[in-house]
Amino acid sequence: MNETNSSKPFHLRDFRAEDIPDFVEAINLGYPEEPTTIEQMEYWESSFPSDVPRRRAVAEWQDGKTAGFATCFDPFWMVTPGAYWLELLVHPSYRRQGAGRELLAAVEPFAWQQGAQRLWTNGREDHLDGAAFAGAHGYHRIGIRFESTLDLDTFAEEPFVAAFDRIRAAGYTLTTFADERARVADADRRLYDLYDEIMVDVPFPGGAYPKTTYEQWRAWTLDSPISDTEAMFLAKQGDEWVGLTLVEIPPVGTAFTGSTGVLRAHRGRGLAMALKLHSFRFLRERGQHEVRAHNDTANPPILNLNEKLGYRRLPGWISWEKLNPSSR
């Protein structure tokens, strides 16, 4: 791709590795509450599966700034009903000049060429311009993924600590993946298998659910620059791993609970509560003052647990869908 038009202040071209710093700047200005780093983005690029179909485009301005970014690809981290994924971002200082519209037109057809029946994207619910843009280009809302935060400085665990006695009486113990990894030969694969079995029951909008290969899961969970096996907590009954909560402490921004879940046969026994409380103690010891979580509206149990613990609702992420025009 190499499109030029002297009447516009930008032209479209393919994404290059040297665009990453400008991309990170645009992300951090657009979403200052969830910043990223160049190192994290470079790792994401290096770990993106080479066999996943992907179309990308950027908008480069006449001043040399790459300020618009779009990509369309097969969402390899979940099982989807014939859907592709689209991401589009324009630097806040370069908006309302037509770049978003042209970037969308450059990458959106790729999904239909690959045989997708629908195209998914998301956007913050308080970004009203983004919501209006999605609606104007044929996308309709199919769900929302809540974001919430817990103030660890004011959180009082006393009303909930009975969960520890309850699980202990039922024969459960809590540990870290770091400890288990030191004594269990196939610990990495066992953690993946546990995660995979639990995540089947974690619903996404549109009938999707999380699912990825062991290699990709490992790249994100164990080999990432922000991976910390001390921040991965397990619930055990004997030697069987039955529940987990995975916490991330990024180099910038707020600590984040990536996943909390329990195997079906062990639910309703207080394990999720105990795992959450255990992770809060850990985060406080690490000097963290806040922890965030994302939870889909289609997952009432974890939403109810977080509400009980006192999480405060923040603007969520709207899930948008566009149907393949040829299938209507």
Tab-separated table of C-alpha atoms in Angstrom:
chain	number	residue	atom	x	y	z
A	1	MET	CA	0.000	0.000	0.000
A	2	ASN	CA	1.237	3.468	-0.883
A	3	GLU	CA	-1.560	5.968	-1.379
A	4	THR	CA	-0.901	9.673	-1.783
A	5	ASN	CA	-3.258	12.582	-2.313
A	6	SER	CA	-1.991	16.146	-2.192
A	7	SER	CA	-5.408	17.405	-1.064
A	8	LYS	CA	-5.125	15.479	2.204
A	9	PRO	CA	-2.647	16.064	5.035
A	10	PHE	CA	-1.879	12.332	5.233
A	11	HIS	CA	-1.353	9.257	3.114
A	12	LEU	CA	-1.949	5.578	3.874
A	13	ARG	CA	0.768	2.949	3.819
A	14	ASP	CA	1.648	-0.399	5.390
A	15	PHE	CA	2.618	-0.630	9.043
A	16	ARG	CA	6.354	-0.737	9.830
A	17	ALA	CA	8.211	-1.692	12.986
A	18	GLU	CA	9.465	1.875	13.326
A	19	ASP	CA	5.836	3.001	13.764
A	20	ILE	CA	5.670	1.398	17.216
A	21	PRO	CA	6.737	4.494	19.228
A	22	ASP	CA	4.068	6.628	17.521
A	23	PHE	CA	1.533	3.839	18.061
A	24	VAL	CA	2.330	3.667	21.779
A	25	GLU	CA	2.042	7.449	22.056
A	26	ALA	CA	-1.408	7.373	20.440
A	27	ILE	CA	-2.559	4.565	22.741
A	28	ASN	CA	-1.357	6.323	25.883
A	29	LEU	CA	-2.978	9.620	24.916
A	30	GLY	CA	-6.226	7.929	23.940
A	31	TYR	CA	-6.331	5.599	26.948
A	32	PRO	CA	-4.203	7.179	29.710
A	33	GLU	CA	-5.769	4.938	32.364
A	34	GLU	CA	-4.336	1.838	30.665
A	35	PRO	CA	-0.920	2.854	29.339
A	36	THR	CA	1.484	0.577	27.551
A	37	THR	CA	5.188	0.753	26.743
A	38	ILE	CA	7.285	0.395	23.620
A	39	GLU	CA	8.778	-2.790	25.078
A	40	GLN	CA	5.336	-4.317	25.612
A	41	MET	CA	4.217	-3.408	22.092
A	42	GLU	CA	7.416	-4.769	20.557
A	43	TYR	CA	6.824	-8.023	22.416
A	44	TRP	CA	3.226	-8.159	21.174
A	45	GLU	CA	4.497	-7.723	17.621
A	46	SER	CA	7.174	-10.393	17.999
A	47	SER	CA	4.739	-12.895	19.523
A	48	PHE	CA	1.905	-12.378	17.023
A	49	PRO	CA	1.326	-15.770	15.313
A	50	SER	CA	2.885	-15.774	11.863
A	51	ASP	CA	0.118	-17.982	10.445
A	52	VAL	CA	-2.760	-15.666	11.459
A	53	PRO	CA	-4.168	-13.665	8.512
A	54	ARG	CA	-3.786	-9.933	9.133
A	55	ARG	CA	-4.190	-6.704	7.146
A	56	ARG	CA	-2.710	-3.458	8.482
A	57	ALA	CA	-2.558	0.172	7.440
A	58	VAL	CA	-1.326	3.423	8.938
A	59	ALA	CA	-1.913	7.081	8.173
A	60	GLU	CA	1.262	9.138	7.952
A	61	TRP	CA	0.950	12.910	8.050
A	62	GLN	CA	2.942	15.397	6.018
A	63	ASP	CA	4.903	16.321	9.137
A	64	GLY	CA	6.217	12.733	9.273
A	65	LYS	CA	4.020	11.686	12.175
A	66	THR	CA	2.350	8.289	11.954
A	67	ALA	CA	-0.895	9.079	13.742
A	68	GLY	CA	-3.514	6.631	12.470
A	69	PHE	CA	-3.465	2.852	12.857
A	70	ALA	CA	-5.792	0.073	11.719
A	71	THR	CA	-5.603	-3.713	11.638
A	72	CYS	CA	-7.990	-6.521	10.762
A	73	PHE	CA	-7.238	-10.128	11.664
A	74	ASP	CA	-8.501	-13.494	12.831
A	75	PRO	CA	-8.894	-13.220	16.649
A	76	PHE	CA	-6.708	-16.150	17.578
A	77	TRP	CA	-7.304	-15.831	21.335
A	78	MET	CA	-10.942	-16.912	21.188
A	79	VAL	CA	-13.387	-19.193	19.432
A	80	THR	CA	-15.682	-17.010	17.359
A	81	PRO	CA	-18.744	-17.700	15.206
A	82	GLY	CA	-17.182	-16.699	11.888
A	83	ALA	CA	-15.900	-13.349	13.143
A	84	TYR	CA	-12.802	-11.298	12.422
A	85	TRP	CA	-11.426	-8.560	14.683
A	86	LEU	CA	-10.784	-4.920	13.818
A	87	GLU	CA	-8.800	-2.267	15.685
A	88	LEU	CA	-8.627	1.385	14.697
A	89	LEU	CA	-6.990	4.313	16.485
A	90	VAL	CA	-6.146	7.876	15.507
A	91	HIS	CA	-3.912	10.103	17.625
A	92	PRO	CA	-6.176	12.622	19.452
A	93	SER	CA	-4.383	15.621	17.896
A	94	TYR	CA	-4.896	14.316	14.352
A	95	ARG	CA	-8.581	13.425	14.416
A	96	ARG	CA	-11.435	14.860	12.318
A	97	GLN	CA	-9.340	14.948	9.160
A	98	GLY	CA	-10.735	11.806	7.517
A	99	ALA	CA	-8.041	9.329	8.523
A	100	GLY	CA	-10.342	7.047	10.495
A	101	ARG	CA	-12.747	6.667	7.593
A	102	GLU	CA	-9.968	5.892	5.098
A	103	LEU	CA	-8.192	3.478	7.422
A	104	LEU	CA	-11.439	1.603	7.977
A	105	ALA	CA	-12.023	1.363	4.233
A	106	ALA	CA	-8.470	0.071	3.783
A	107	VAL	CA	-8.667	-2.868	6.194
A	108	GLU	CA	-12.348	-3.755	6.630
A	109	PRO	CA	-12.747	-5.571	3.268
A	110	PHE	CA	-9.985	-7.969	4.303
A	111	ALA	CA	-12.393	-9.696	6.704
A	112	TRP	CA	-14.931	-10.348	3.954
A	113	GLN	CA	-12.186	-11.555	1.598
A	114	GLN	CA	-11.197	-14.111	4.244
A	115	GLY	CA	-14.775	-15.400	4.422
A	116	ALA	CA	-15.761	-13.771	7.718
A	117	GLN	CA	-19.485	-13.421	8.311
A	118	ARG	CA	-19.107	-10.665	10.877
A	119	LEU	CA	-16.551	-8.164	12.043
A	120	TRP	CA	-16.052	-7.284	15.707
A	121	THR	CA	-14.391	-4.346	17.387
A	122	ASN	CA	-14.674	-2.525	20.686
A	123	GLY	CA	-14.411	0.956	22.150
A	124	ARG	CA	-14.741	2.739	25.447
A	125	GLU	CA	-18.332	3.648	26.260
A	126	ASP	CA	-17.325	7.171	27.348
A	127	HIS	CA	-15.615	7.841	23.999
A	128	LEU	CA	-18.761	9.189	22.382
A	129	ASP	CA	-17.091	10.156	19.102
A	130	GLY	CA	-15.882	6.581	18.691
A	131	ALA	CA	-19.356	5.201	19.348
A	132	ALA	CA	-20.843	7.601	16.819
A	133	PHE	CA	-18.186	6.597	14.269
A	134	ALA	CA	-18.963	2.899	14.742
A	135	GLY	CA	-22.694	3.451	14.381
A	136	ALA	CA	-22.256	5.594	11.284
A	137	HIS	CA	-20.243	2.828	9.602
A	138	GLY	CA	-22.717	0.006	10.109
A	139	TYR	CA	-21.687	-1.423	13.487
A	140	HIS	CA	-24.243	-2.323	16.134
A	141	ARG	CA	-23.712	-2.955	19.818
A	142	ILE	CA	-23.713	-6.589	20.999
A	143	GLY	CA	-22.436	-6.265	24.568
A	144	ILE	CA	-20.244	-4.456	27.018
A	145	ARG	CA	-17.219	-5.514	29.000
A	146	PHE	CA	-17.204	-3.731	32.342
A	147	GLU	CA	-14.079	-2.279	33.847
A	148	SER	CA	-13.938	-1.842	37.606
A	149	THR	CA	-11.384	-0.822	40.201
A	150	LEU	CA	-10.764	-1.601	43.855
A	151	ASP	CA	-8.943	0.783	46.198
A	152	LEU	CA	-6.562	-1.483	48.104
A	153	ASP	CA	-5.721	1.244	50.622
A	154	THR	CA	-9.300	1.433	51.893
A	155	PHE	CA	-10.393	-2.153	51.244
A	156	ALA	CA	-11.279	-4.004	54.460
A	157	GLU	CA	-10.999	-7.781	54.139
A	158	GLU	CA	-12.524	-8.642	57.536
A	159	PRO	CA	-16.085	-9.253	56.261
A	160	PHE	CA	-14.753	-11.837	53.797
A	161	VAL	CA	-11.894	-13.668	55.521
A	162	ALA	CA	-14.185	-16.530	56.567
A	163	ALA	CA	-13.609	-17.773	53.014
A	164	PHE	CA	-10.130	-18.891	54.085
A	165	ASP	CA	-11.532	-21.018	56.929
A	166	ARG	CA	-14.201	-22.411	54.641
A	167	ILE	CA	-11.810	-23.643	51.968
A	168	ARG	CA	-9.346	-24.945	54.554
A	169	ALA	CA	-12.085	-27.000	56.191
A	170	ALA	CA	-12.938	-28.479	52.779
A	171	GLY	CA	-9.341	-29.571	52.222
A	172	TYR	CA	-8.169	-26.808	49.895
A	173	THR	CA	-4.919	-24.848	50.054
A	174	LEU	CA	-3.641	-21.785	48.217
A	175	THR	CA	-0.202	-21.504	46.665
A	176	THR	CA	1.674	-19.693	43.919
A	177	PHE	CA	2.560	-21.005	40.512
A	178	ALA	CA	6.185	-20.149	41.302
A	179	ASP	CA	6.146	-22.665	44.168
A	180	GLU	CA	4.389	-25.335	42.108
A	181	ARG	CA	6.707	-24.804	39.168
A	182	ALA	CA	9.700	-25.536	41.381
A	183	ARG	CA	8.412	-29.000	42.253
A	184	VAL	CA	6.132	-30.099	39.367
A	185	ALA	CA	7.892	-31.157	36.166
A	186	ASP	CA	5.038	-30.347	33.779
A	187	ALA	CA	3.777	-27.287	35.667
A	188	ASP	CA	3.618	-25.015	32.623
A	189	ARG	CA	1.421	-27.389	30.667
A	190	ARG	CA	-0.749	-28.115	33.702
A	191	LEU	CA	-1.400	-24.418	34.216
A	192	TYR	CA	-2.434	-24.078	30.586
A	193	ASP	CA	-4.774	-27.067	30.853
A	194	LEU	CA	-6.378	-25.617	33.996
A	195	TYR	CA	-6.769	-22.202	32.400
A	196	ASP	CA	-8.172	-23.713	29.210
A	197	GLU	CA	-10.792	-25.775	31.048
A	198	ILE	CA	-11.910	-22.844	33.178
A	199	MET	CA	-12.053	-20.321	30.333
A	200	VAL	CA	-14.519	-22.389	28.312
A	201	ASP	CA	-17.121	-21.131	30.791
A	202	VAL	CA	-16.098	-17.463	30.519
A	203	PRO	CA	-18.528	-15.962	27.988
A	204	PHE	CA	-17.768	-13.200	25.507
A	205	PRO	CA	-20.401	-11.278	23.521
A	206	GLY	CA	-21.677	-12.883	20.353
A	207	GLY	CA	-21.284	-16.459	21.562
A	208	ALA	CA	-17.470	-16.463	21.699
A	209	TYR	CA	-15.243	-17.803	24.464
A	210	PRO	CA	-11.494	-17.660	25.169
A	211	LYS	CA	-9.368	-20.292	23.467
A	212	THR	CA	-5.786	-20.252	22.254
A	213	THR	CA	-2.940	-22.639	21.592
A	214	TYR	CA	-0.484	-23.620	24.284
A	215	GLU	CA	2.291	-21.778	22.446
A	216	GLN	CA	0.360	-18.517	22.229
A	217	TRP	CA	-0.902	-18.779	25.808
A	218	ARG	CA	2.653	-19.365	26.971
A	219	ALA	CA	3.925	-16.342	25.045
A	220	TRP	CA	1.398	-14.101	26.768
A	221	THR	CA	1.266	-15.669	30.232
A	222	LEU	CA	4.723	-17.040	30.999
A	223	ASP	CA	7.194	-15.434	28.604
A	224	SER	CA	5.878	-11.869	28.474
A	225	PRO	CA	8.075	-9.072	29.898
A	226	ILE	CA	5.452	-8.462	32.601
A	227	SER	CA	4.959	-12.127	33.546
A	228	ASP	CA	5.508	-12.895	37.239
A	229	THR	CA	4.939	-16.437	38.481
A	230	GLU	CA	4.742	-15.092	42.057
A	231	ALA	CA	1.602	-13.230	40.970
A	232	MET	CA	-0.139	-16.383	39.708
A	233	PHE	CA	-2.174	-17.988	42.485
A	234	LEU	CA	-3.577	-21.514	42.564
A	235	ALA	CA	-6.159	-23.320	44.644
A	236	LYS	CA	-5.330	-26.983	45.294
A	237	GLN	CA	-7.077	-30.021	46.712
A	238	GLY	CA	-4.288	-32.442	47.444
A	239	ASP	CA	-2.104	-32.294	44.346
A	240	GLU	CA	-4.949	-31.290	42.025
A	241	TRP	CA	-5.081	-27.709	40.816
A	242	VAL	CA	-8.707	-26.578	40.832
A	243	GLY	CA	-8.700	-22.772	40.630
A	244	LEU	CA	-6.568	-19.794	39.716
A	245	THR	CA	-6.264	-16.048	39.702
A	246	LEU	CA	-3.622	-14.400	37.532
A	247	VAL	CA	-2.440	-10.894	38.388
A	248	GLU	CA	-0.351	-8.560	36.252
A	249	ILE	CA	1.709	-5.621	37.503
A	250	PRO	CA	2.717	-3.643	34.408
A	251	PRO	CA	5.711	-1.288	34.435
A	252	VAL	CA	3.331	1.662	34.038
A	253	GLY	CA	-0.292	1.931	35.072
A	254	THR	CA	-2.375	-0.091	37.488
A	255	ALA	CA	-2.231	-3.720	38.583
A	256	PHE	CA	-4.760	-5.889	36.799
A	257	THR	CA	-6.491	-9.190	37.506
A	258	GLY	CA	-6.345	-11.039	34.208
A	259	SER	CA	-8.331	-14.157	35.093
A	260	THR	CA	-10.045	-15.695	38.106
A	261	GLY	CA	-11.819	-19.026	37.856
A	262	VAL	CA	-12.540	-22.407	39.403
A	263	LEU	CA	-13.225	-25.800	37.832
A	264	ARG	CA	-16.931	-26.615	37.658
A	265	ALA	CA	-16.801	-29.435	40.207
A	266	HIS	CA	-15.286	-27.115	42.822
A	267	ARG	CA	-17.420	-24.006	42.420
A	268	GLY	CA	-19.639	-22.556	45.129
A	269	ARG	CA	-17.140	-23.298	47.904
A	270	GLY	CA	-15.549	-19.884	48.372
A	271	LEU	CA	-12.434	-20.547	46.307
A	272	ALA	CA	-12.790	-17.539	44.000
A	273	MET	CA	-13.254	-15.258	47.010
A	274	ALA	CA	-10.225	-16.720	48.791
A	275	LEU	CA	-8.074	-16.431	45.672
A	276	LYS	CA	-9.089	-12.802	45.213
A	277	LEU	CA	-8.324	-11.932	48.846
A	278	HIS	CA	-4.989	-13.723	48.629
A	279	SER	CA	-4.070	-11.688	45.545
A	280	PHE	CA	-5.028	-8.434	47.294
A	281	ARG	CA	-2.631	-9.212	50.145
A	282	PHE	CA	0.111	-9.888	47.615
A	283	LEU	CA	-0.533	-6.632	45.766
A	284	ARG	CA	-0.414	-4.626	48.972
A	285	GLU	CA	2.920	-6.235	49.830
A	286	ARG	CA	4.170	-5.171	46.396
A	287	GLY	CA	3.188	-1.562	47.117
A	288	GLN	CA	0.133	-1.487	44.860
A	289	HIS	CA	-2.726	0.840	45.791
A	290	GLU	CA	-5.313	-0.212	43.223
A	291	VAL	CA	-6.316	-3.234	41.160
A	292	ARG	CA	-8.515	-3.294	38.078
A	293	ALA	CA	-10.600	-5.982	36.417
A	294	HIS	CA	-12.500	-6.472	33.153
A	295	ASN	CA	-15.664	-8.557	33.284
A	296	ASP	CA	-18.260	-9.175	30.631
A	297	THR	CA	-21.954	-8.579	31.265
A	298	ALA	CA	-22.511	-12.188	30.203
A	299	ASN	CA	-20.558	-13.370	33.279
A	300	PRO	CA	-22.815	-12.529	36.287
A	301	PRO	CA	-21.000	-14.692	38.915
A	302	ILE	CA	-17.717	-12.783	38.762
A	303	LEU	CA	-19.537	-9.450	38.411
A	304	ASN	CA	-21.467	-10.245	41.589
A	305	LEU	CA	-18.275	-11.249	43.402
A	306	ASN	CA	-16.525	-8.024	42.459
A	307	GLU	CA	-19.539	-5.969	43.502
A	308	LYS	CA	-19.590	-7.743	46.860
A	309	LEU	CA	-15.901	-6.943	47.352
A	310	GLY	CA	-16.530	-3.264	46.664
A	311	TYR	CA	-15.143	-2.761	43.184
A	312	ARG	CA	-16.144	0.600	41.708
A	313	ARG	CA	-17.585	0.627	38.202
A	314	LEU	CA	-15.594	2.484	35.536
A	315	PRO	CA	-16.484	3.159	31.888
A	316	GLY	CA	-16.577	-0.158	30.081
A	317	TRP	CA	-15.756	-1.349	26.591
A	318	ILE	CA	-18.650	-1.661	24.154
A	319	SER	CA	-18.507	-4.649	21.803
A	320	TRP	CA	-19.533	-3.755	18.254
A	321	GLU	CA	-20.459	-6.023	15.348
A	322	LYS	CA	-20.872	-5.487	11.627
A	323	LEU	CA	-22.348	-8.187	9.412
A	324	ASN	CA	-20.845	-9.132	6.069
A	325	PRO	CA	-22.820	-7.066	3.522
A	326	SER	CA	-23.044	-10.055	1.166
A	327	SER	CA	-24.746	-12.210	3.815
A	328	ARG	CA	-27.621	-9.856	4.561
